[in-house]
Amino acid sequence: MNAFDGATTILGIVIGAYVAEITSEFLVIWSGLGATLAMGLSGFVGAYMTEEAEREKKLKTLEKSMLTELKNSVVGRASRFASLWAGIVDGVSPALAAVICLTPLFLSSIDVFSIDLAIQLSVAMALSIMFLLGVFLGRISKRNMFFHGAKMFFVGLIIMIVFLILKVL
C-alpha cells in the first residue's frame, strides 16, 4: 500500500506544479525527490519499528511460555529479519512508485519531450499505478478486480479535480 502513497504523492506534486504553472522540470523533480526520500525513510522506519515491537512482544510471550530465551535462536533471528524485510519493502515501495511517476520529467529535462507531455505522462503513470494496485488488491481479496482498480483510480481523479478547481478559483 505504500506504493499507492508514492503514486498519490507524486500525482499531487505534478498536478500542483501544473496548476502553479511551473515550467521547470527540475523544480518538480526535486520536489518529487524530496517527497520520495521522506516517504521512503518514513515507510522504512515506521514499518521496521512497528514490526520490531510487535515481533518482540510475540517473542517474549513465546519465551515466557517455553521458559527459555529465544533471542539468539532461529525464531529470534527470523523475527529480526522479518522486521528488517518489512521495513525495506515499506520503504522501497513508495519510492519506487514515485520514481516511476517522475521518469517522464527526468526525460523531459534532457529534452526527450516537452514538459507538457512529461506532466501528462507522469499523471497517466500515477493513475495507472493506482489502478493496478487496486486490481492487485481485488485479486488477493478475491473480489472484483476492475472495481477495486477503479476505486483507486478514482482517488487520483479526485486529487486532479480538486487542484483543477482551485486553479479556476
C-alpha positions as CSV (number, residue, x, y, z in Angstrom):
1,M,0.0,0.0,0.0
2,N,2.9,2.3,0.4
3,A,3.3,2.3,-3.4
4,F,-0.1,3.9,-3.5
5,D,1.2,6.6,-1.3
6,G,4.2,7.2,-3.6
7,A,2.0,7.4,-6.7
8,T,-0.6,9.6,-5.0
9,T,2.0,12.0,-3.6
10,I,3.8,12.4,-6.9
11,L,0.4,12.9,-8.6
12,G,-0.3,15.7,-6.2
13,I,3.1,17.3,-6.7
14,V,2.8,17.1,-10.5
15,I,-0.7,18.4,-10.7
16,G,0.2,21.1,-8.1
17,A,3.1,22.2,-10.3
18,Y,0.8,22.2,-13.4
19,V,-1.7,24.4,-11.6
20,A,1.1,26.7,-10.4
21,E,2.3,26.9,-14.0
22,I,5.8,25.7,-13.0
23,T,7.7,25.2,-16.3
24,S,10.9,23.9,-14.8
25,E,11.2,20.1,-14.7
26,F,13.9,20.5,-12.1
27,L,11.6,22.2,-9.6
28,V,9.1,19.4,-10.0
29,I,11.8,16.7,-9.9
30,W,13.5,18.0,-6.8
31,S,10.1,18.4,-5.1
32,G,9.2,14.9,-6.0
33,L,12.6,13.5,-4.9
34,G,12.3,15.3,-1.6
35,A,8.9,13.7,-1.0
36,T,10.2,10.4,-2.3
37,L,13.1,10.4,0.2
38,A,10.7,11.4,3.0
39,M,8.2,8.6,2.1
40,G,10.9,6.0,1.8
41,L,12.5,6.8,5.1
42,S,9.2,7.2,6.8
43,G,8.0,3.9,5.3
44,F,11.1,2.1,6.4
45,V,11.4,3.4,9.9
46,G,7.7,3.2,10.6
47,A,7.3,-0.3,9.4
48,Y,10.6,-1.5,11.0
49,M,9.8,-0.1,14.4
50,T,6.2,-1.3,14.3
51,E,7.2,-4.8,13.2
52,E,10.1,-5.0,15.6
53,A,7.8,-4.0,18.6
54,E,5.1,-6.5,17.6
55,R,7.5,-9.3,17.0
56,E,9.4,-8.6,20.2
57,K,6.2,-8.8,22.1
58,K,5.3,-12.2,20.5
59,L,8.8,-13.5,21.1
60,K,8.7,-12.5,24.8
61,T,5.3,-14.2,25.1
62,L,6.7,-17.4,23.5
63,E,9.8,-17.3,25.7
64,K,7.6,-17.0,28.8
65,S,5.5,-20.0,27.8
66,M,8.6,-22.0,26.8
67,L,10.6,-20.9,29.8
68,T,13.7,-20.2,27.7
69,E,15.4,-17.3,25.9
70,L,14.9,-17.3,22.1
71,K,16.8,-14.1,21.2
72,N,19.7,-16.0,19.5
73,S,17.6,-18.9,18.2
74,V,16.3,-19.4,14.7
75,V,13.0,-18.0,15.8
76,G,14.7,-14.9,17.2
77,R,16.8,-14.3,14.1
78,A,13.9,-14.9,11.8
79,S,11.9,-12.4,13.8
80,R,14.6,-9.7,13.4
81,F,15.0,-10.5,9.7
82,A,11.2,-10.2,9.1
83,S,11.1,-6.8,10.8
84,L,14.0,-5.6,8.7
85,W,12.4,-7.0,5.5
86,A,9.1,-5.4,6.3
87,G,10.9,-2.1,6.7
88,I,12.7,-2.4,3.4
89,V,9.6,-3.3,1.5
90,D,7.6,-0.5,3.1
91,G,10.4,2.0,2.4
92,V,11.2,0.9,-1.2
93,S,7.6,0.6,-2.5
94,P,6.6,4.3,-2.3
95,A,10.0,5.4,-3.5
96,L,9.8,3.1,-6.5
97,A,6.3,4.1,-7.4
98,A,7.3,7.8,-7.1
99,V,10.4,7.5,-9.2
100,I,8.5,5.7,-11.9
101,C,6.0,8.6,-11.9
102,L,8.8,11.1,-12.1
103,T,10.5,9.4,-15.0
104,P,8.8,11.4,-17.7
105,L,10.1,14.6,-16.0
106,F,13.6,13.2,-16.0
107,L,13.3,12.5,-19.7
108,S,11.9,16.0,-20.3
109,S,14.8,17.5,-18.5
110,I,17.1,16.0,-21.2
111,D,14.9,17.2,-24.0
112,V,13.4,13.8,-24.9
113,F,10.0,15.5,-24.9
114,S,8.2,18.7,-23.7
115,I,7.3,19.4,-20.1
116,D,3.6,19.4,-21.0
117,L,3.9,15.9,-22.4
118,A,6.0,14.9,-19.3
119,I,3.3,16.1,-17.0
120,Q,0.6,14.2,-19.0
121,L,2.7,11.0,-18.9
122,S,3.5,11.4,-15.2
123,V,-0.2,11.8,-14.4
124,A,-1.0,8.8,-16.6
125,M,1.7,6.7,-14.9
126,A,0.5,7.6,-11.4
127,L,-3.2,6.8,-12.3
128,S,-2.1,3.5,-13.9
129,I,-0.1,2.5,-10.8
130,M,-3.1,3.4,-8.6
131,F,-5.4,1.4,-10.8
132,L,-3.1,-1.6,-11.0
133,L,-2.6,-1.6,-7.2
134,G,-6.4,-1.7,-6.9
135,V,-6.6,-4.6,-9.3
136,F,-4.0,-6.4,-7.2
137,L,-6.0,-5.8,-4.0
138,G,-9.1,-7.0,-5.8
139,R,-7.3,-10.2,-6.9
140,I,-5.8,-11.0,-3.5
141,S,-9.2,-10.4,-1.8
142,K,-10.9,-12.5,-4.5
143,R,-13.3,-9.6,-5.3
144,N,-14.0,-7.7,-8.4
145,M,-10.5,-6.6,-9.7
146,F,-11.8,-3.9,-12.0
147,F,-14.0,-2.4,-9.4
148,H,-11.1,-2.2,-6.9
149,G,-8.8,-0.7,-9.6
150,A,-11.5,1.8,-10.5
151,K,-11.8,2.9,-6.8
152,M,-8.1,3.5,-6.6
153,F,-8.1,5.3,-9.9
154,F,-11.0,7.5,-8.6
155,V,-8.8,8.7,-5.7
156,G,-6.4,10.0,-8.3
157,L,-9.1,11.7,-10.2
158,I,-10.4,13.4,-7.0
159,I,-6.9,14.9,-6.5
160,M,-6.8,16.2,-10.0
161,I,-10.3,17.6,-9.9
162,V,-9.6,19.4,-6.6
163,F,-6.4,21.0,-8.0
164,L,-8.1,22.0,-11.2
165,I,-11.0,23.6,-9.4
166,L,-8.5,25.5,-7.2
167,K,-6.8,26.7,-10.4
168,V,-10.1,28.1,-11.7
169,L,-10.8,29.9,-8.4
